[in-house]
Coordinates of C-alpha atoms and ligand atoms in Angstrom, one line a residue:
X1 CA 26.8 -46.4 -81.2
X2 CA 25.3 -44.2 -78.5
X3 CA 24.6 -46.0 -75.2
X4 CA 21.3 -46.3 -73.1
X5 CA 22.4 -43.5 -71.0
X6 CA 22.6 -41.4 -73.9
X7 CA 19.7 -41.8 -75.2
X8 CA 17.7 -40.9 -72.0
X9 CA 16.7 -38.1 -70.0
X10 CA 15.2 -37.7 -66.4
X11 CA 12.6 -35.2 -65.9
X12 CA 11.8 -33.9 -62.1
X13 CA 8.3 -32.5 -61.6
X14 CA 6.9 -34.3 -65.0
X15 CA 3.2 -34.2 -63.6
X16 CA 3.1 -30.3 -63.9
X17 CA 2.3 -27.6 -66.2
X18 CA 5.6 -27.6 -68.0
X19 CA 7.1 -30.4 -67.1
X20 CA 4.2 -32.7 -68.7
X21 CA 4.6 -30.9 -71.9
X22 CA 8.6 -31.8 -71.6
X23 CA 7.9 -35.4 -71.4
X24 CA 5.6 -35.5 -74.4
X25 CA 8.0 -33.4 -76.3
X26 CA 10.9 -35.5 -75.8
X27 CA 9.5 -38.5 -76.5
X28 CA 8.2 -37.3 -79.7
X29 CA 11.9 -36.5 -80.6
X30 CA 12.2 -39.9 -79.8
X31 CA 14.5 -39.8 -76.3
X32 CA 13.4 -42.7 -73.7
X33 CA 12.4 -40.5 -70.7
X34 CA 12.1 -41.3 -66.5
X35 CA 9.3 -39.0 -65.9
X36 CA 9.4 -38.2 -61.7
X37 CA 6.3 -36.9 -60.5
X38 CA 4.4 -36.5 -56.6
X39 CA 4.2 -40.4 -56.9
X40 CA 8.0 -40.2 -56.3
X41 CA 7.3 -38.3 -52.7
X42 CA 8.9 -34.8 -51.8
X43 CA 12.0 -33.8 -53.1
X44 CA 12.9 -31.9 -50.0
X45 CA 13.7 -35.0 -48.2
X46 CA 17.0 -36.3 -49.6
X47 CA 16.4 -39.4 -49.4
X48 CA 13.7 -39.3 -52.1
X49 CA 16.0 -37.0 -53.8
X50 CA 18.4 -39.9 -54.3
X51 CA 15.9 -42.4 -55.2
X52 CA 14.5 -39.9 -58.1
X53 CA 17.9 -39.3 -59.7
X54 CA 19.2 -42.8 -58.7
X55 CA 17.4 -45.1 -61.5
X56 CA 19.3 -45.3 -64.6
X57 CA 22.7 -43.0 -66.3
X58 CA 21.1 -40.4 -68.4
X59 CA 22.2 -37.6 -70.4
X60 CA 20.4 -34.8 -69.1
X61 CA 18.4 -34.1 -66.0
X62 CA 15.4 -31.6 -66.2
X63 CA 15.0 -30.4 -62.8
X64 CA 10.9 -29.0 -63.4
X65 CA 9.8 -29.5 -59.9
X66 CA 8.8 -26.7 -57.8
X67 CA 6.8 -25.2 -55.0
X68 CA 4.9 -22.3 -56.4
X69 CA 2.0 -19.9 -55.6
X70 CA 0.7 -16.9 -57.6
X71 CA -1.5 -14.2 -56.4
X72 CA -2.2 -12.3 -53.2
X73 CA -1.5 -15.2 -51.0
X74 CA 1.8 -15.6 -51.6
X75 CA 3.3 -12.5 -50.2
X76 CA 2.4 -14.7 -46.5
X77 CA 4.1 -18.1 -47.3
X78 CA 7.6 -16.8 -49.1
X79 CA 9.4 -18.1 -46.0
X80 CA 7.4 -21.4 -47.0
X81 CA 8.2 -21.0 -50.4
X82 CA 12.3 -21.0 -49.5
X83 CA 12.4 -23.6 -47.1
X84 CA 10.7 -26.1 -49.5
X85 CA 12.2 -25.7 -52.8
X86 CA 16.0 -24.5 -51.4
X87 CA 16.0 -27.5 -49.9
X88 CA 14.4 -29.6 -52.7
X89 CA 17.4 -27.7 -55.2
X90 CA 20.2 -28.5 -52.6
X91 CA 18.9 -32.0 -52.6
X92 CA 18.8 -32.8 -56.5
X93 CA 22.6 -30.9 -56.5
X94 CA 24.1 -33.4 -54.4
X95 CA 21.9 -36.3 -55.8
X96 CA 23.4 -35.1 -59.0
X97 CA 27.2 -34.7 -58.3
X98 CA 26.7 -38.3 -56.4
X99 CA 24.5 -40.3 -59.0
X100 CA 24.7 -38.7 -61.8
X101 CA 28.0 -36.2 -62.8
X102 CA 27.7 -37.6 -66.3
X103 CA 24.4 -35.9 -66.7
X104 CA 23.8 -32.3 -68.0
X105 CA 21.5 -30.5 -64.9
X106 CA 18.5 -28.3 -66.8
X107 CA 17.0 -25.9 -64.5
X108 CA 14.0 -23.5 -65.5
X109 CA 15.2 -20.0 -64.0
X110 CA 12.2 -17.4 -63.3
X111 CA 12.2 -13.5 -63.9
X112 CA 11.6 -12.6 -60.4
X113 CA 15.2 -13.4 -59.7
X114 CA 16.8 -10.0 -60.8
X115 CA 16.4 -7.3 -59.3
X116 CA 13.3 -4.9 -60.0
X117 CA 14.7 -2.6 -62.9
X118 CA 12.9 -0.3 -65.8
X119 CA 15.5 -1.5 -68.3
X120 CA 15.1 -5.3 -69.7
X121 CA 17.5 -7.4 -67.6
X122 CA 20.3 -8.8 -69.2
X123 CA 22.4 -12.1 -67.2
X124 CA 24.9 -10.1 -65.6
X125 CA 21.9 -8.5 -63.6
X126 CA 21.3 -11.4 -61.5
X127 CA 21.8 -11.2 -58.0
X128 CA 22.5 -7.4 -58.0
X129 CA 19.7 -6.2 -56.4
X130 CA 16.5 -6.5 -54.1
X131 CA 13.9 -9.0 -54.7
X132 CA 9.9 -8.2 -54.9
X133 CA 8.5 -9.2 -51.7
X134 CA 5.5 -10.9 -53.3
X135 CA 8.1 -13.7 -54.4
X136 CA 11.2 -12.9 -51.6
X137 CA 11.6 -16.4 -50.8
X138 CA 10.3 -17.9 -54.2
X139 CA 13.3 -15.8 -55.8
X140 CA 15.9 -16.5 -53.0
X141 CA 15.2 -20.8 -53.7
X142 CA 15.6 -20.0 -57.4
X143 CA 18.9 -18.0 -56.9
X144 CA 20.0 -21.0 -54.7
X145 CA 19.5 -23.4 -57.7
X146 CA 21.0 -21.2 -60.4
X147 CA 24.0 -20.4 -58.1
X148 CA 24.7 -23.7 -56.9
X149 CA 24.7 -25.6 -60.5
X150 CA 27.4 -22.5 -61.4
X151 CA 29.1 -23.8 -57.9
X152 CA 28.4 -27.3 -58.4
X153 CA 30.1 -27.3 -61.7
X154 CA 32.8 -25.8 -61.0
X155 CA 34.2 -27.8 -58.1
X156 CA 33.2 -31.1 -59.4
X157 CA 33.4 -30.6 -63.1
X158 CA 29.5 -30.8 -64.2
X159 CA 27.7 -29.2 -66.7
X160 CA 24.6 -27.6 -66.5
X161 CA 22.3 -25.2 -68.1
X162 CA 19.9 -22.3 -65.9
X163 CA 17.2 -21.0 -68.3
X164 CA 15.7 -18.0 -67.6
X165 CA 11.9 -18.2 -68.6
X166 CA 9.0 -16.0 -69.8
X167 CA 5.3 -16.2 -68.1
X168 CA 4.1 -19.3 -69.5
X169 CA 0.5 -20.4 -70.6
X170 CA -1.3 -23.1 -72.7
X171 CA -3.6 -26.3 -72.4
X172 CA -3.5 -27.8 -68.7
X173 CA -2.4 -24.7 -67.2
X174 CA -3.5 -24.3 -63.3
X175 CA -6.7 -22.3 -62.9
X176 CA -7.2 -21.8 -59.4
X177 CA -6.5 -18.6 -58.2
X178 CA -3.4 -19.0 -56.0
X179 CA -1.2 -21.1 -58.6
X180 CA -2.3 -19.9 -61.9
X181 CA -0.3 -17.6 -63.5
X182 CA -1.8 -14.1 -65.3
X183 CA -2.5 -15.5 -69.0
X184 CA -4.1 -18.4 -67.9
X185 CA -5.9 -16.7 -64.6
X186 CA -7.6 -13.9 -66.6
X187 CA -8.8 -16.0 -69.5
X188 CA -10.4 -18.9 -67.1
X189 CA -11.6 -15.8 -65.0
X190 CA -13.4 -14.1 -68.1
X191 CA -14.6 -17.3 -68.9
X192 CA -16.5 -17.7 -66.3
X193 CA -17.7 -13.9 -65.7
X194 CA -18.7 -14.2 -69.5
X195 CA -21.1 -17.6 -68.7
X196 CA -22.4 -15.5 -65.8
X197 CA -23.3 -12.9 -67.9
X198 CA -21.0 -10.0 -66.2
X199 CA -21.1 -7.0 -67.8
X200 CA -17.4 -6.0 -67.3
X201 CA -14.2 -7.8 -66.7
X202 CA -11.9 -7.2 -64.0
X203 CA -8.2 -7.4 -64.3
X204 CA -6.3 -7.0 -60.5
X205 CA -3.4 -4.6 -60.7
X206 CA -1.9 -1.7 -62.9
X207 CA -2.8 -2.6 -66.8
X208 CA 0.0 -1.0 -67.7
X209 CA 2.5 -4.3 -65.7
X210 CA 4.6 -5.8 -68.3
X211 CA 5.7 -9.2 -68.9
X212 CA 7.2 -11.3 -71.1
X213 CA 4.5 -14.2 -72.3
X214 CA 5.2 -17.8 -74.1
X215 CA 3.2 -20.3 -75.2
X216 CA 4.5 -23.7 -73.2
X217 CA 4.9 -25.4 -76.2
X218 CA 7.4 -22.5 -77.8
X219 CA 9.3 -22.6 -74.0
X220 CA 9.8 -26.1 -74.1
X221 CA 11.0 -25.9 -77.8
X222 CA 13.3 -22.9 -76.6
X223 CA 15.3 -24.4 -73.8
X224 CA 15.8 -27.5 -76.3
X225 CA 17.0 -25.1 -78.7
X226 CA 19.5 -23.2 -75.6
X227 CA 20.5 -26.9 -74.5
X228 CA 21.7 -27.5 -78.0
X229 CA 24.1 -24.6 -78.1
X230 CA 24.4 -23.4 -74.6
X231 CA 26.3 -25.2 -71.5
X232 CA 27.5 -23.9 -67.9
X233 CA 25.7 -20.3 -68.0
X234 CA 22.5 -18.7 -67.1
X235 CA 20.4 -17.7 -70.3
X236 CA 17.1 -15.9 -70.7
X237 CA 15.3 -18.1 -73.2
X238 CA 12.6 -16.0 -74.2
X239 CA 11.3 -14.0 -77.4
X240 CA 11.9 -10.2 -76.7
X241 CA 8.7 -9.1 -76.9
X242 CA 7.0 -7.2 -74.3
X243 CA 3.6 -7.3 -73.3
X244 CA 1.3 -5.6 -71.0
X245 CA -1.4 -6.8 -68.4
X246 CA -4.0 -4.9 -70.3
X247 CA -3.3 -6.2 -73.8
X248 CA -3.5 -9.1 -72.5
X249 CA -6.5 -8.7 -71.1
X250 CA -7.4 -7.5 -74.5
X251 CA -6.8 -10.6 -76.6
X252 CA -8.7 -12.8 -73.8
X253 CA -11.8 -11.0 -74.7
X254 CA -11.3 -11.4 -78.2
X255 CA -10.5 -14.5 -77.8
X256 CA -13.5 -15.3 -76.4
X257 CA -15.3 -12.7 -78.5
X258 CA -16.8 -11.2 -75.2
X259 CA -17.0 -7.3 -75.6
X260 CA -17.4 -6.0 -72.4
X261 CA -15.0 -3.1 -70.4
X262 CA -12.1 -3.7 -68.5
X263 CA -11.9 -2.7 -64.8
X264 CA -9.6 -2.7 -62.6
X265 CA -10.4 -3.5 -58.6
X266 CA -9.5 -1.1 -55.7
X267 CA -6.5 -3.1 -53.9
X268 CA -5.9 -6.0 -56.0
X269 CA -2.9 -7.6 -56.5
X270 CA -0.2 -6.1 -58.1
X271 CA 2.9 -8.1 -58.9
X272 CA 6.5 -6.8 -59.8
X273 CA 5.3 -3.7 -62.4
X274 CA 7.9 -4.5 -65.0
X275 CA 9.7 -7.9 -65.9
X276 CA 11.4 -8.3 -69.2
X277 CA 14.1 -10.4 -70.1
X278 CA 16.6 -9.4 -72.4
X279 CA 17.3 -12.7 -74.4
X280 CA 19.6 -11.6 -76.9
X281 CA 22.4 -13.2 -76.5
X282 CA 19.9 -16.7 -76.9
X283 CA 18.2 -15.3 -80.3
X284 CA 21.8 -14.3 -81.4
X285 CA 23.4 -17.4 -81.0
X286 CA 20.2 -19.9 -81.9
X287 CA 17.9 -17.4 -84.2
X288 CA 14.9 -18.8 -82.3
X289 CA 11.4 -17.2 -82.8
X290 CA 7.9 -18.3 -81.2
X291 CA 5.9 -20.1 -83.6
X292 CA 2.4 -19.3 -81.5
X293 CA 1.2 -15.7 -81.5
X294 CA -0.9 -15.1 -78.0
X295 CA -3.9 -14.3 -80.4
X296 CA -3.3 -17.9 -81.9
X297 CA -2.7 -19.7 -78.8
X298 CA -5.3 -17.9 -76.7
X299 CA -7.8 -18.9 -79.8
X300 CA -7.0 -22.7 -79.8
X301 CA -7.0 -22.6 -75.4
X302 CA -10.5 -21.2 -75.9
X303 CA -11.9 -24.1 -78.4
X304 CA -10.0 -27.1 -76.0
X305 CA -10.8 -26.0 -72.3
X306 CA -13.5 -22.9 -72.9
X307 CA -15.8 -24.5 -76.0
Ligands
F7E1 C1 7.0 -16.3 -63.1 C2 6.7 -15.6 -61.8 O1 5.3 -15.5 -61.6 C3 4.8 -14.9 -60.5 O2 5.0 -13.5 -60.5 P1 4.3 -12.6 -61.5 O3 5.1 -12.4 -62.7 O4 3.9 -11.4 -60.8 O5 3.1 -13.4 -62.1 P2 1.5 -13.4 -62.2 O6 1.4 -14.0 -63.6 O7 0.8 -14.1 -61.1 O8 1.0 -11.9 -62.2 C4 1.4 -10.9 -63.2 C5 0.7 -9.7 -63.1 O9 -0.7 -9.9 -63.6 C6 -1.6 -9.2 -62.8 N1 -2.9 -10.0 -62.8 C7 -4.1 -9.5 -63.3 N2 -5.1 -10.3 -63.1 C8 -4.5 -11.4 -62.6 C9 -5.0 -12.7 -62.2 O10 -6.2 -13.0 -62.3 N3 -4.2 -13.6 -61.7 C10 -2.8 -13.3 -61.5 N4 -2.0 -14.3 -61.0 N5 -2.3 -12.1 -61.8 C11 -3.1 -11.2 -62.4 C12 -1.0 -9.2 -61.4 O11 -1.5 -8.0 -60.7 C13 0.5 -9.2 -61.6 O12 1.0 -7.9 -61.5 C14 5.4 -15.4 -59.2 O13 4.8 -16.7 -58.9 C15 6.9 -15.6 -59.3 O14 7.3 -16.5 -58.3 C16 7.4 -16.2 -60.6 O15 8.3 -16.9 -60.7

């Protein structure tokens, strides 16, 4: 008969983009979940840390929560961006080995922790190179998380999973400029240049940047999918399939049949130029696919949040 604690999860950072959709999704697989959101106060104070993950024995902990910008504007606040969430990940480590060691730690890893390469990025890559220094700081906090859980469980016998993730998108994704990632960003941009009647649609950087794009729902289902057969690594949990900037830039304007040219403004942003995971040791051992296509998912975002 499994216990309580089994049967429950606790989920950091369940008011955000992802980490709204995890809540729903476990508790459709029938799992009694402690969502922790702002309510709970700032994670970078340990003291709060300790109250989040001090409530009830669970099986696993979702650590979702975050400090993140997008953008142009983040290139000034990176040493903002490290200070916050380093110490937020340092404080739900110790809150973990302390309150919960029976618990499984699930961490969402980003891309912008390897090192800029031309080749997709296998595990091993991590940490052997420079970061971008639009997400310096961002990518140091992140490497601090994935290398303490490896640390963590190690010298105090835990078990943890980092999952490496792709550029996510879907219903009740930001939309302001400085938080929104590029999916989401260009079709609540052309959304609105389309209602204003503009007769092109710009798209800031080189169309030609690649990325690696999920629906949130598939990325959820995918690190449920890892968590099932993975323990005490880091994994890229994505799909293997490239995309550029500019098709996706495509597929927003069909999406929202607007046929107008794409343009791309003098000295706009321009992020890492190519970030692609190479996930195959996931798809080997789980034989995972999306079930969303971006044409599909960028269809059914248009009809909720763009009617
Ligand atoms: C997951 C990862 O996500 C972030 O890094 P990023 O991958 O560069 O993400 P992004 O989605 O913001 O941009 C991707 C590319 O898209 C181009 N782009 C075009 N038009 C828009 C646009 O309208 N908005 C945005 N944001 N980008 C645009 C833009 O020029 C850029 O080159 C970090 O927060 C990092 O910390 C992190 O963890």
């Amino acid at each position: 008969m499994p216990s309580k604690a089994d049967l429950t999860d606790l989920v950091l950072g369940a008011h955000g983009f992802l980490g709204r959709r995890l809540v729903r999704r476990l508790e459709a697989d029938g799992r009694r979940v402690i969502a922790v959101g702002r309510e709970a106060g700032d994670l970078a104070v340990p003291e709060v840390a300790r109250s989040a993950l001090g409530r009830a024995p669970v099986a696993r902990i979702f650590h979702f929560a975050t400090r993140q910008r997008t953008g142009p504007s983040q290139y000034d606040i990176q040493a903002e961006l490290l200070a916050v969430n380093a110490r937020m990940h340092l404080n739900v480590l110790e809150a973990w080995r302390q309150l919960q060691p029976q618990a499984k730690l699930i961490t969402p890893g980003s891309s912008c922790t390897y090192p800029e390469s031309r080749e997709p990025l296998t595990e091993a890559s991590f940490g052997l190179g420079p970061l971008h220094p639009s997400v310096a700081g961002y990518a140091l906090a992140k490497q601090v998380l994935a290398t303490g859980c490896a640390a963590y469980a190690r010298q105090y016998g835990l078990r943890y999973l980092h999952c490496v993730l792709a550029t996510t998108y879907g219903p009740g994704d930001h939309t302001e400029a400085d938080r929104s990632h590029f999916v989401g960003a260009l079709l609540h941009r052309a959304a609105a240049e389309k209602r204003r009647g503009a007769t092109c649609f710009t798209v800031w950087g080189d169309p030609a940047t690649v990325r690696e794009v999920l629906h949130a729902d598939d990325q959820i289902d995918a690190i449920l999918r890892a968590d099932a057969q993975f323990t005490d690594t880091i994994l890229n949990c994505a799909a293997d399939t490239p995309v550029t900037v500019g098709a996706v830039a495509e597929a927003v304007l069909r999406a929202l049949d607007w046929q107008v040219p794409i343009e791309r403004p003098a000295e706009s942003f321009q992020g890492t130029p190519y970030k692609m995971l190479d996930s195959g040791r996931f798809l080997a051992a789980t034989g995972w696919r999306p079930r969303i296509s971006l044409d599909d998912g960028l269809r059914q975002l248009v009809r909720e949040a763009y009617p």
